[in-house]
């Protein structure tokens, strides 16, 4: 009881101390409460913690050999809370003067954060958990839009400085994240809930101690760590969507009882189904029996009112401390269940040589109207353990598990026009009515064990990280039912659509009725280690050396089944009746027999593959502070990369095995113009490697594009030379202005291209000869209190303006392209990326945050002619949030997301004027979005 009473009346003082000039953590700094013997010394991370401080107000004395003493007065300690002091110390001159700072603790803490940014060895931008709380962000994919120069594509893939996912790399807690996609080099950032993030940084210039496989940004994700005090938080929110909530819609007719947890327990290939080789050689009688084992109901479930969105998060942390050691544990869980209706249109123009010579708008084409009902469930958990042994040893074990289930029900209606004939004109047009069902589940575990050690006598630092990531992604039963009616010449109306089957089909293509099942498994163990050794040269010098090793192993297996009939035994009269039946009965048991329908397996050897890659890397990096103002970080990295893919294509084995070794130098120079201004220069050589599926000569179906994607075994890795200049100005604490011109030259960049096909749109990959990007990035964070002085008011004192603008000019060398084009930008490269926000934060009133994001038009798919290239039109996304703290521990938040709800259009720029002109240009994909509204409560103990 006495211990409880004392604890209830005491608090703590903690924080971090760094060098004002270099941002380096200072070890062994003395931090004492003035007039007492109570205090602590900083550890090898520059951190300190003073326990059992009675509630009250104190002066804190900070002293360190060869540094100016600093006294902070008026530090208030509250019971059960930790007063955080992040402090910067300045090297002493001949006169060791004492500096007294009164009542500026918040300013000092903000200043320390900016000093770390100012003294970073590379150009970097980031976002903290505090900012994340003020946004409607639900996943890490949403968060990345808040980072300078970054945006998101397809709601899950990172774009940095206008460069798409293939030029970006993601690490979590110091270990690599494997690609989550079966067909592209990308990690799906929507797999990680925003509620488990501590911060996110994007590094834009390379140093030798960083992996080299990026040109846009190196994304560093850090999950929540052990805070300085015990803390427990719970939050609940509900939301609505303007096109979806409380409206009629569809849901899957084959949902499982565990869908609400983000995984399936019902769909999939049933037991009793023959193995692939047996199925290929089965008799019709065997196939009929097997067809009846499947769920052949294709009718969607009608929902009279779609439920609201809901999310929940909970976290707790506990710290244990003895005289010399510390141990902490943090656990967090985040859950969300969201519904979204997205109507969109897909147009498929012809791509044959003959049709390409015609006027684009008078050629044959198909147009589909999609009604896409999507349910997304995300469940994520964090368990982080941390231990300090003495002042100089720290261990941590961080774990993250996520599972995501995405259920799509799609109703698709379409018309194929011949010679651009309008409906009901005397031409051979076709009408389509389709039903598509896709449930995709993803599971990911990633863990990192990190050790950090400091040897006091030699001041050597040792750090190592062992990482392991396992990803599973499956489509247990993707189903598609296609009805079609042909309008013959002279018909004034379309006849009733009949189920469309092809008895000769041998692959799952965009115009087939059938089902598809796939499973991807990937594991990725890794090891990273580095040693930092200071040595005497110039003002201060350090050499860091180490290595990185990673092994990725992937298996991908898919099976295809098509509904068909036997031409020799078909009863045409039965087909004419049964084929008109609805999606719930057309493949019912009474219609599955030898004279009507059955299901045949059409799995090809190319539908499965195994792949692996190995990286062995080493580096050496020198950090020389040549004068008080001039610092140079330089060195080189060597990476040996082996990649292997094994599969089968057109009856022959495919075994691709490539090994490449690269030496990758880098140089970073920082010159301090004044105490609050820096000039930076950096050069680095980096690279971008093709993903497994991209360079395997295999074909696979992509449901979102209704297309076939084909790999290319002639692809080679791209090399990128990067040059950056940056001027950065820190006018005061918590404020910054920077201008960052940059240049990039790409050799052999990999691009996704449109492949000519007379029936439907195909895609593949190719290396362009070379490309160049030149641009400038402008970033600012300003306190608007100065406007009060100009206007004679006090309404701006709690407002902060932050924003960034990247302007990029990109050009690809088309000398060997054969497309007859003069110039175009690199695929995926935007000419500009714009983010801006205004935050009003008054603890006595409320907090308002307004954030806007816009990305310039970019090439989504490269065409073989200028007309066939598909562009993505820009759209502006505006989010507004309002939050209020009630009773000190309860926070209420209201958020409006995507206020403008602009359409997302992919189009062919027919008039070649550089913008989308509705009615003149041709849509390829046209998506309609709605607004989201969320209200939430969170409570902190």
Short mmCIF file of C-alpha atoms in Angstrom, two decimals, residues 106-497:
data_model
loop_
_atom_site.label_atom_id
_atom_site.label_comp_id
_atom_site.label_asym_id
_atom_site.label_seq_id
_atom_site.Cartn_x
_atom_site.Cartn_y
_atom_site.Cartn_z
CA UNK A 106 8.38 22.62 -25.73
CA UNK A 107 10.47 24.81 -27.99
CA UNK A 108 13.62 22.98 -26.94
CA UNK A 109 12.08 19.59 -27.73
CA UNK A 110 10.88 20.66 -31.18
CA UNK A 111 14.27 22.23 -31.87
CA UNK A 112 16.05 18.96 -31.06
CA UNK A 113 13.93 17.09 -33.60
CA UNK A 114 14.80 19.60 -36.33
CA UNK A 115 18.47 19.43 -35.42
CA UNK A 116 18.37 15.71 -36.10
CA UNK A 117 16.79 16.37 -39.50
CA UNK A 118 19.29 19.11 -40.25
CA UNK A 119 22.24 16.87 -39.45
CA UNK A 120 21.00 13.73 -41.18
CA UNK A 121 23.63 12.28 -43.49
CA UNK A 122 21.08 12.06 -46.33
CA UNK A 123 18.00 13.86 -47.62
CA UNK A 124 14.97 12.49 -45.77
CA UNK A 125 11.36 13.34 -44.91
CA UNK A 126 8.97 11.73 -42.49
CA UNK A 127 5.77 11.70 -40.50
CA UNK A 128 5.24 10.96 -36.82
CA UNK A 129 2.51 9.21 -34.86
CA UNK A 130 1.26 12.60 -33.61
CA UNK A 131 0.48 13.72 -37.17
CA UNK A 132 -1.05 10.35 -38.07
CA UNK A 133 -3.56 10.77 -35.24
CA UNK A 134 -4.87 13.96 -36.87
CA UNK A 135 -5.71 12.35 -40.20
CA UNK A 136 -8.32 9.83 -41.40
CA UNK A 137 -5.49 7.44 -42.27
CA UNK A 138 -6.43 3.81 -41.79
CA UNK A 139 -3.43 2.04 -43.30
CA UNK A 140 0.23 2.79 -43.97
CA UNK A 141 -0.74 3.41 -47.60
CA UNK A 142 -2.82 6.39 -46.43
CA UNK A 143 -0.02 7.69 -44.20
CA UNK A 144 2.60 7.86 -46.93
CA UNK A 145 0.66 10.63 -48.71
CA UNK A 146 1.62 12.94 -45.81
CA UNK A 147 5.35 12.62 -46.53
CA UNK A 148 7.10 15.24 -48.63
CA UNK A 149 7.20 14.25 -52.31
CA UNK A 150 5.22 11.02 -51.80
CA UNK A 151 1.85 9.75 -52.99
CA UNK A 152 0.02 6.46 -53.44
CA UNK A 153 -1.06 4.44 -56.48
CA UNK A 154 -3.90 1.89 -56.62
CA UNK A 155 -4.55 2.77 -52.96
CA UNK A 156 -1.58 0.69 -51.80
CA UNK A 157 1.68 1.26 -53.73
CA UNK A 158 4.16 4.01 -52.94
CA UNK A 159 5.13 6.77 -55.39
CA UNK A 160 8.08 8.96 -54.35
CA UNK A 161 9.16 12.01 -56.35
CA UNK A 162 6.71 10.83 -58.98
CA UNK A 163 8.44 7.46 -59.38
CA UNK A 164 6.32 4.31 -59.09
CA UNK A 165 6.60 1.30 -56.83
CA UNK A 166 9.43 -0.45 -58.68
CA UNK A 167 11.79 2.39 -57.76
CA UNK A 168 11.01 2.32 -54.04
CA UNK A 169 12.06 -0.08 -51.28
CA UNK A 170 10.44 -0.70 -47.91
CA UNK A 171 12.05 -1.74 -44.60
CA UNK A 172 10.29 -2.30 -41.30
CA UNK A 173 12.21 -1.91 -38.06
CA UNK A 174 15.50 -2.21 -39.96
CA UNK A 175 14.66 -5.34 -41.98
CA UNK A 176 13.39 -5.66 -45.59
CA UNK A 177 9.77 -6.23 -46.52
CA UNK A 178 9.35 -8.76 -49.33
CA UNK A 179 7.15 -7.98 -52.31
CA UNK A 180 3.55 -8.80 -51.49
CA UNK A 181 2.49 -9.03 -55.14
CA UNK A 182 2.73 -12.04 -57.43
CA UNK A 183 3.31 -9.98 -60.57
CA UNK A 184 5.18 -6.80 -59.66
CA UNK A 185 7.96 -5.43 -57.52
CA UNK A 186 5.94 -3.73 -54.80
CA UNK A 187 4.85 -4.03 -51.22
CA UNK A 188 1.17 -3.46 -50.55
CA UNK A 189 1.28 -0.81 -47.83
CA UNK A 190 -2.40 -1.25 -47.02
CA UNK A 191 -1.47 -4.48 -45.19
CA UNK A 192 -0.07 -2.50 -42.22
CA UNK A 193 -2.59 -0.62 -40.05
CA UNK A 194 -1.75 3.03 -39.37
CA UNK A 195 -2.61 2.57 -35.69
CA UNK A 196 0.52 0.44 -35.08
CA UNK A 197 2.98 2.98 -36.55
CA UNK A 198 5.41 5.01 -34.50
CA UNK A 199 6.82 6.88 -37.49
CA UNK A 200 7.65 6.63 -41.17
CA UNK A 201 10.70 8.10 -42.87
CA UNK A 202 11.50 8.24 -46.58
CA UNK A 203 15.20 8.60 -47.41
CA UNK A 204 15.75 10.05 -50.89
CA UNK A 205 19.53 9.94 -51.25
CA UNK A 206 21.63 6.83 -50.76
CA UNK A 207 24.53 6.15 -48.42
CA UNK A 208 26.71 2.99 -48.50
CA UNK A 209 25.00 1.50 -45.43
CA UNK A 210 21.62 1.45 -47.20
CA UNK A 211 20.29 -1.13 -49.71
CA UNK A 212 20.80 0.07 -53.28
CA UNK A 213 17.55 -1.10 -54.88
CA UNK A 214 15.77 2.26 -55.05
CA UNK A 215 15.76 5.58 -56.90
CA UNK A 216 12.63 7.27 -55.59
CA UNK A 217 12.67 6.55 -51.88
CA UNK A 218 13.88 4.14 -49.22
CA UNK A 219 10.82 3.76 -46.96
CA UNK A 220 11.63 3.12 -43.30
CA UNK A 221 8.60 1.98 -41.29
CA UNK A 222 8.90 1.85 -37.52
CA UNK A 223 6.20 0.25 -35.41
CA UNK A 224 5.42 1.48 -31.92
CA UNK A 225 8.18 1.24 -29.37
CA UNK A 226 8.21 1.18 -25.60
CA UNK A 227 7.25 4.67 -24.35
CA UNK A 228 8.82 6.35 -21.33
CA UNK A 229 5.77 5.60 -19.21
CA UNK A 230 3.15 2.89 -18.86
CA UNK A 231 0.27 3.65 -21.14
CA UNK A 232 -2.97 2.00 -22.27
CA UNK A 233 -5.12 3.29 -25.11
CA UNK A 234 -8.34 2.08 -26.69
CA UNK A 235 -10.11 3.58 -29.70
CA UNK A 236 -13.30 2.94 -31.65
CA UNK A 237 -14.59 4.64 -34.78
CA UNK A 238 -17.46 4.27 -37.20
CA UNK A 239 -17.72 5.65 -40.70
CA UNK A 240 -19.91 6.06 -43.73
CA UNK A 241 -19.25 6.34 -47.45
CA UNK A 242 -21.39 8.53 -49.68
CA UNK A 243 -21.82 5.91 -52.43
CA UNK A 244 -22.11 2.88 -50.19
CA UNK A 245 -23.38 3.12 -46.62
CA UNK A 246 -27.07 2.36 -46.03
CA UNK A 247 -27.58 1.85 -49.77
CA UNK A 248 -28.54 -1.25 -51.69
CA UNK A 249 -25.78 -3.42 -53.03
CA UNK A 250 -24.31 -6.88 -53.48
CA UNK A 251 -22.12 -9.13 -51.38
CA UNK A 252 -20.56 -12.52 -51.98
CA UNK A 253 -22.98 -15.43 -52.19
CA UNK A 254 -20.37 -17.77 -50.73
CA UNK A 255 -19.12 -15.85 -47.69
CA UNK A 256 -17.49 -17.82 -44.88
CA UNK A 257 -18.09 -17.46 -41.17
CA UNK A 258 -14.59 -16.03 -40.67
CA UNK A 259 -14.66 -13.29 -43.34
CA UNK A 260 -15.11 -10.70 -40.59
CA UNK A 261 -11.66 -11.68 -39.26
CA UNK A 262 -9.93 -11.20 -42.62
CA UNK A 263 -9.54 -14.82 -43.71
CA UNK A 264 -11.61 -17.44 -45.51
CA UNK A 265 -12.69 -20.80 -44.09
CA UNK A 266 -15.07 -22.00 -46.80
CA UNK A 267 -14.04 -21.14 -50.36
CA UNK A 268 -11.44 -23.02 -52.35
CA UNK A 269 -11.03 -26.22 -54.32
CA UNK A 270 -13.13 -28.89 -52.58
CA UNK A 271 -11.72 -32.19 -51.41
CA UNK A 272 -12.11 -34.96 -53.94
CA UNK A 273 -11.03 -32.85 -56.90
CA UNK A 274 -8.41 -34.58 -59.02
CA UNK A 275 -4.85 -33.35 -59.13
CA UNK A 276 -3.91 -31.27 -62.13
CA UNK A 277 -2.29 -34.04 -64.20
CA UNK A 278 -5.21 -36.38 -63.55
CA UNK A 279 -7.70 -33.66 -64.42
CA UNK A 280 -6.07 -32.97 -67.76
CA UNK A 281 -6.49 -36.60 -68.80
CA UNK A 282 -9.88 -37.24 -67.18
CA UNK A 283 -12.89 -38.60 -69.05
CA UNK A 284 -16.06 -36.51 -69.47
CA UNK A 285 -17.80 -38.72 -66.93
CA UNK A 286 -15.11 -38.00 -64.34
CA UNK A 287 -15.25 -34.28 -65.09
CA UNK A 288 -19.03 -34.23 -64.66
CA UNK A 289 -18.76 -35.87 -61.23
CA UNK A 290 -15.99 -33.46 -60.28
CA UNK A 291 -17.94 -30.38 -61.42
CA UNK A 292 -20.72 -31.23 -59.00
CA UNK A 293 -18.28 -31.00 -56.07
CA UNK A 294 -17.88 -27.24 -56.58
CA UNK A 295 -20.15 -24.43 -55.47
CA UNK A 296 -21.66 -23.45 -58.83
CA UNK A 297 -24.04 -20.76 -57.63
CA UNK A 298 -23.01 -17.51 -59.35
CA UNK A 299 -25.79 -15.31 -58.01
CA UNK A 300 -24.71 -12.45 -55.72
CA UNK A 301 -26.40 -11.85 -52.38
CA UNK A 302 -28.61 -8.77 -52.47
CA UNK A 303 -28.07 -6.35 -49.57
CA UNK A 304 -30.91 -3.92 -48.83
CA UNK A 305 -28.63 -1.69 -46.73
CA UNK A 306 -24.84 -1.88 -46.60
CA UNK A 307 -23.46 -1.57 -43.06
CA UNK A 308 -21.28 1.32 -41.84
CA UNK A 309 -17.50 1.01 -41.65
CA UNK A 310 -16.00 0.25 -38.25
CA UNK A 311 -12.49 0.22 -36.80
CA UNK A 312 -11.03 -0.58 -33.42
CA UNK A 313 -7.56 -0.29 -31.92
CA UNK A 314 -6.06 -1.02 -28.55
CA UNK A 315 -2.53 -0.74 -27.24
CA UNK A 316 -0.74 -1.08 -23.94
CA UNK A 317 2.81 -0.79 -22.71
CA UNK A 318 4.59 -1.63 -19.50
CA UNK A 319 8.11 -0.78 -18.39
CA UNK A 320 10.07 -2.58 -15.69
CA UNK A 321 13.28 -1.09 -14.28
CA UNK A 322 15.88 -2.24 -11.81
CA UNK A 323 18.95 -0.35 -10.66
CA UNK A 324 20.94 -1.04 -13.82
CA UNK A 325 18.60 -2.75 -16.27
CA UNK A 326 15.31 -2.05 -18.04
CA UNK A 327 12.71 -4.21 -19.71
CA UNK A 328 9.64 -3.11 -21.62
CA UNK A 329 6.78 -4.73 -23.48
CA UNK A 330 4.29 -3.17 -25.87
CA UNK A 331 1.28 -4.81 -27.45
CA UNK A 332 -1.16 -3.34 -29.95
CA UNK A 333 -4.03 -4.59 -32.05
CA UNK A 334 -5.88 -2.81 -34.85
CA UNK A 335 -9.00 -3.93 -36.68
CA UNK A 336 -11.06 -2.40 -39.47
CA UNK A 337 -14.02 -3.56 -41.54
CA UNK A 338 -14.81 -1.31 -44.50
CA UNK A 339 -17.31 -1.43 -47.34
CA UNK A 340 -16.87 0.45 -50.60
CA UNK A 341 -18.92 0.64 -53.79
CA UNK A 342 -16.97 1.80 -56.82
CA UNK A 343 -18.66 2.09 -60.21
CA UNK A 344 -16.27 2.28 -63.13
CA UNK A 345 -16.07 1.86 -66.90
CA UNK A 346 -13.51 -0.14 -68.88
CA UNK A 347 -13.09 0.40 -72.62
CA UNK A 348 -11.05 -2.02 -74.70
CA UNK A 349 -9.90 -0.63 -78.06
CA UNK A 350 -8.51 -2.93 -80.78
CA UNK A 351 -4.77 -3.30 -81.01
CA UNK A 352 -4.21 -5.27 -84.21
CA UNK A 353 -1.91 -3.85 -86.91
CA UNK A 354 -4.82 -3.33 -89.31
CA UNK A 355 -7.06 -1.60 -86.79
CA UNK A 356 -4.20 0.52 -85.51
CA UNK A 357 -4.08 2.26 -88.88
CA UNK A 358 -7.74 3.29 -88.54
CA UNK A 359 -9.05 6.36 -86.80
CA UNK A 360 -9.14 5.35 -83.14
CA UNK A 361 -12.73 6.50 -82.56
CA UNK A 362 -14.15 4.59 -85.54
CA UNK A 363 -12.53 1.27 -84.71
CA UNK A 364 -14.18 -1.72 -83.01
CA UNK A 365 -14.12 -1.60 -79.25
CA UNK A 366 -15.76 -3.02 -76.11
CA UNK A 367 -17.12 -1.01 -73.23
CA UNK A 368 -17.92 -2.51 -69.83
CA UNK A 369 -19.80 -0.88 -66.94
CA UNK A 370 -18.64 -2.30 -63.63
CA UNK A 371 -20.46 -2.21 -60.29
CA UNK A 372 -17.75 -3.21 -57.80
CA UNK A 373 -18.78 -3.93 -54.21
CA UNK A 374 -15.75 -4.41 -52.01
CA UNK A 375 -15.43 -5.42 -48.38
CA UNK A 376 -11.96 -5.02 -46.82
CA UNK A 377 -11.09 -6.42 -43.42
CA UNK A 378 -7.72 -5.62 -41.85
CA UNK A 379 -6.49 -7.18 -38.62
CA UNK A 380 -3.03 -6.37 -37.31
CA UNK A 381 -1.14 -7.01 -34.12
CA UNK A 382 2.16 -5.81 -32.67
CA UNK A 383 4.22 -7.33 -29.87
CA UNK A 384 7.47 -5.55 -29.14
CA UNK A 385 9.95 -6.50 -26.41
CA UNK A 386 12.90 -4.35 -25.40
CA UNK A 387 15.66 -4.83 -22.86
CA UNK A 388 18.57 -2.68 -21.72
CA UNK A 389 21.45 -4.28 -19.85
CA UNK A 390 23.40 -1.55 -18.16
CA UNK A 391 24.07 1.64 -20.05
CA UNK A 392 25.71 0.11 -23.11
CA UNK A 393 23.65 -2.85 -24.31
CA UNK A 394 20.18 -2.96 -25.79
CA UNK A 395 18.13 -5.77 -27.33
CA UNK A 396 14.75 -5.61 -29.00
CA UNK A 397 12.44 -8.15 -30.57
CA UNK A 398 9.69 -6.58 -32.68
CA UNK A 399 6.84 -8.57 -34.18
CA UNK A 400 4.05 -7.61 -36.54
CA UNK A 401 1.30 -9.86 -37.85
CA UNK A 402 -1.40 -8.74 -40.27
CA UNK A 403 -4.16 -10.47 -42.13
CA UNK A 404 -6.31 -8.87 -44.77
CA UNK A 405 -9.38 -10.20 -46.51
CA UNK A 406 -10.78 -8.41 -49.53
CA UNK A 407 -14.08 -9.62 -50.94
CA UNK A 408 -15.16 -8.22 -54.31
CA UNK A 409 -18.52 -8.79 -55.96
CA UNK A 410 -18.65 -7.36 -59.46
CA UNK A 411 -21.59 -7.02 -61.83
CA UNK A 412 -20.38 -6.17 -65.32
CA UNK A 413 -22.48 -5.19 -68.33
CA UNK A 414 -20.89 -4.48 -71.67
CA UNK A 415 -21.33 -3.94 -75.37
CA UNK A 416 -18.95 -4.67 -78.22
CA UNK A 417 -19.39 -2.16 -81.02
CA UNK A 418 -18.34 -2.94 -84.57
CA UNK A 419 -16.99 -0.02 -86.60
CA UNK A 420 -18.03 2.23 -83.72
CA UNK A 421 -21.72 1.48 -84.34
CA UNK A 422 -24.15 2.83 -81.75
CA UNK A 423 -26.61 0.39 -80.17
CA UNK A 424 -29.53 -0.77 -82.34
CA UNK A 425 -27.80 0.25 -85.58
CA UNK A 426 -27.64 -2.41 -88.30
CA UNK A 427 -24.24 -3.80 -87.36
CA UNK A 428 -23.06 -7.01 -85.67
CA UNK A 429 -22.85 -5.77 -82.07
CA UNK A 430 -22.66 -7.92 -78.93
CA UNK A 431 -23.95 -7.40 -75.43
CA UNK A 432 -22.35 -8.93 -72.33
CA UNK A 433 -23.69 -9.54 -68.82
CA UNK A 434 -21.02 -10.83 -66.43
CA UNK A 435 -20.71 -11.76 -62.77
CA UNK A 436 -17.31 -11.85 -61.07
CA UNK A 437 -16.43 -12.89 -57.53
CA UNK A 438 -12.99 -12.50 -56.05
CA UNK A 439 -11.95 -13.09 -52.46
CA UNK A 440 -8.29 -12.39 -51.79
CA UNK A 441 -6.67 -13.06 -48.45
CA UNK A 442 -3.21 -11.96 -47.39
CA UNK A 443 -1.27 -12.86 -44.29
CA UNK A 444 2.07 -11.45 -43.22
CA UNK A 445 4.38 -12.00 -40.30
CA UNK A 446 7.52 -9.96 -39.91
CA UNK A 447 9.91 -10.05 -36.98
CA UNK A 448 13.20 -8.34 -36.21
CA UNK A 449 15.70 -9.10 -33.48
CA UNK A 450 18.13 -6.21 -32.98
CA UNK A 451 21.16 -5.89 -30.74
CA UNK A 452 23.08 -2.67 -30.06
CA UNK A 453 26.30 -2.42 -28.07
CA UNK A 454 28.65 0.39 -27.11
CA UNK A 455 32.24 -0.21 -26.02
CA UNK A 456 33.06 2.66 -23.68
CA UNK A 457 36.86 2.55 -23.87
CA UNK A 458 37.10 2.65 -27.67
CA UNK A 459 33.68 4.25 -28.35
CA UNK A 460 32.94 1.53 -30.91
CA UNK A 461 29.28 0.88 -31.71
CA UNK A 462 28.02 -2.47 -32.93
CA UNK A 463 24.51 -3.03 -34.28
CA UNK A 464 22.93 -6.07 -35.91
CA UNK A 465 19.44 -7.04 -37.04
CA UNK A 466 18.11 -10.49 -37.85
CA UNK A 467 14.87 -10.28 -39.80
CA UNK A 468 12.29 -12.73 -41.04
CA UNK A 469 9.22 -12.07 -43.18
CA UNK A 470 6.64 -14.58 -44.36
CA UNK A 471 3.85 -13.60 -46.76
CA UNK A 472 0.90 -15.66 -47.94
CA UNK A 473 -1.56 -14.44 -50.54
CA UNK A 474 -4.33 -16.53 -52.02
CA UNK A 475 -7.40 -16.38 -54.25
CA UNK A 476 -9.27 -19.46 -53.10
CA UNK A 477 -12.04 -19.29 -55.74
CA UNK A 478 -12.20 -16.47 -58.28
CA UNK A 479 -15.34 -17.10 -60.38
CA UNK A 480 -16.62 -15.47 -63.56
CA UNK A 481 -19.87 -16.06 -65.43
CA UNK A 482 -20.36 -14.50 -68.86
CA UNK A 483 -23.65 -14.12 -70.71
CA UNK A 484 -23.59 -12.86 -74.29
CA UNK A 485 -26.12 -11.97 -76.99
CA UNK A 486 -25.33 -11.21 -80.62
CA UNK A 487 -27.40 -8.57 -82.43
CA UNK A 488 -27.53 -9.57 -86.06
CA UNK A 489 -27.97 -7.18 -88.96
CA UNK A 490 -31.58 -6.04 -89.08
CA UNK A 491 -32.25 -6.61 -85.39
CA UNK A 492 -33.61 -3.55 -83.60
CA UNK A 493 -33.11 -4.95 -80.08
CA UNK A 494 -30.69 -7.34 -78.48
CA UNK A 495 -31.96 -10.89 -77.85
CA UNK A 496 -31.79 -12.22 -74.31
CA UNK A 497 -28.15 -13.01 -73.33
#
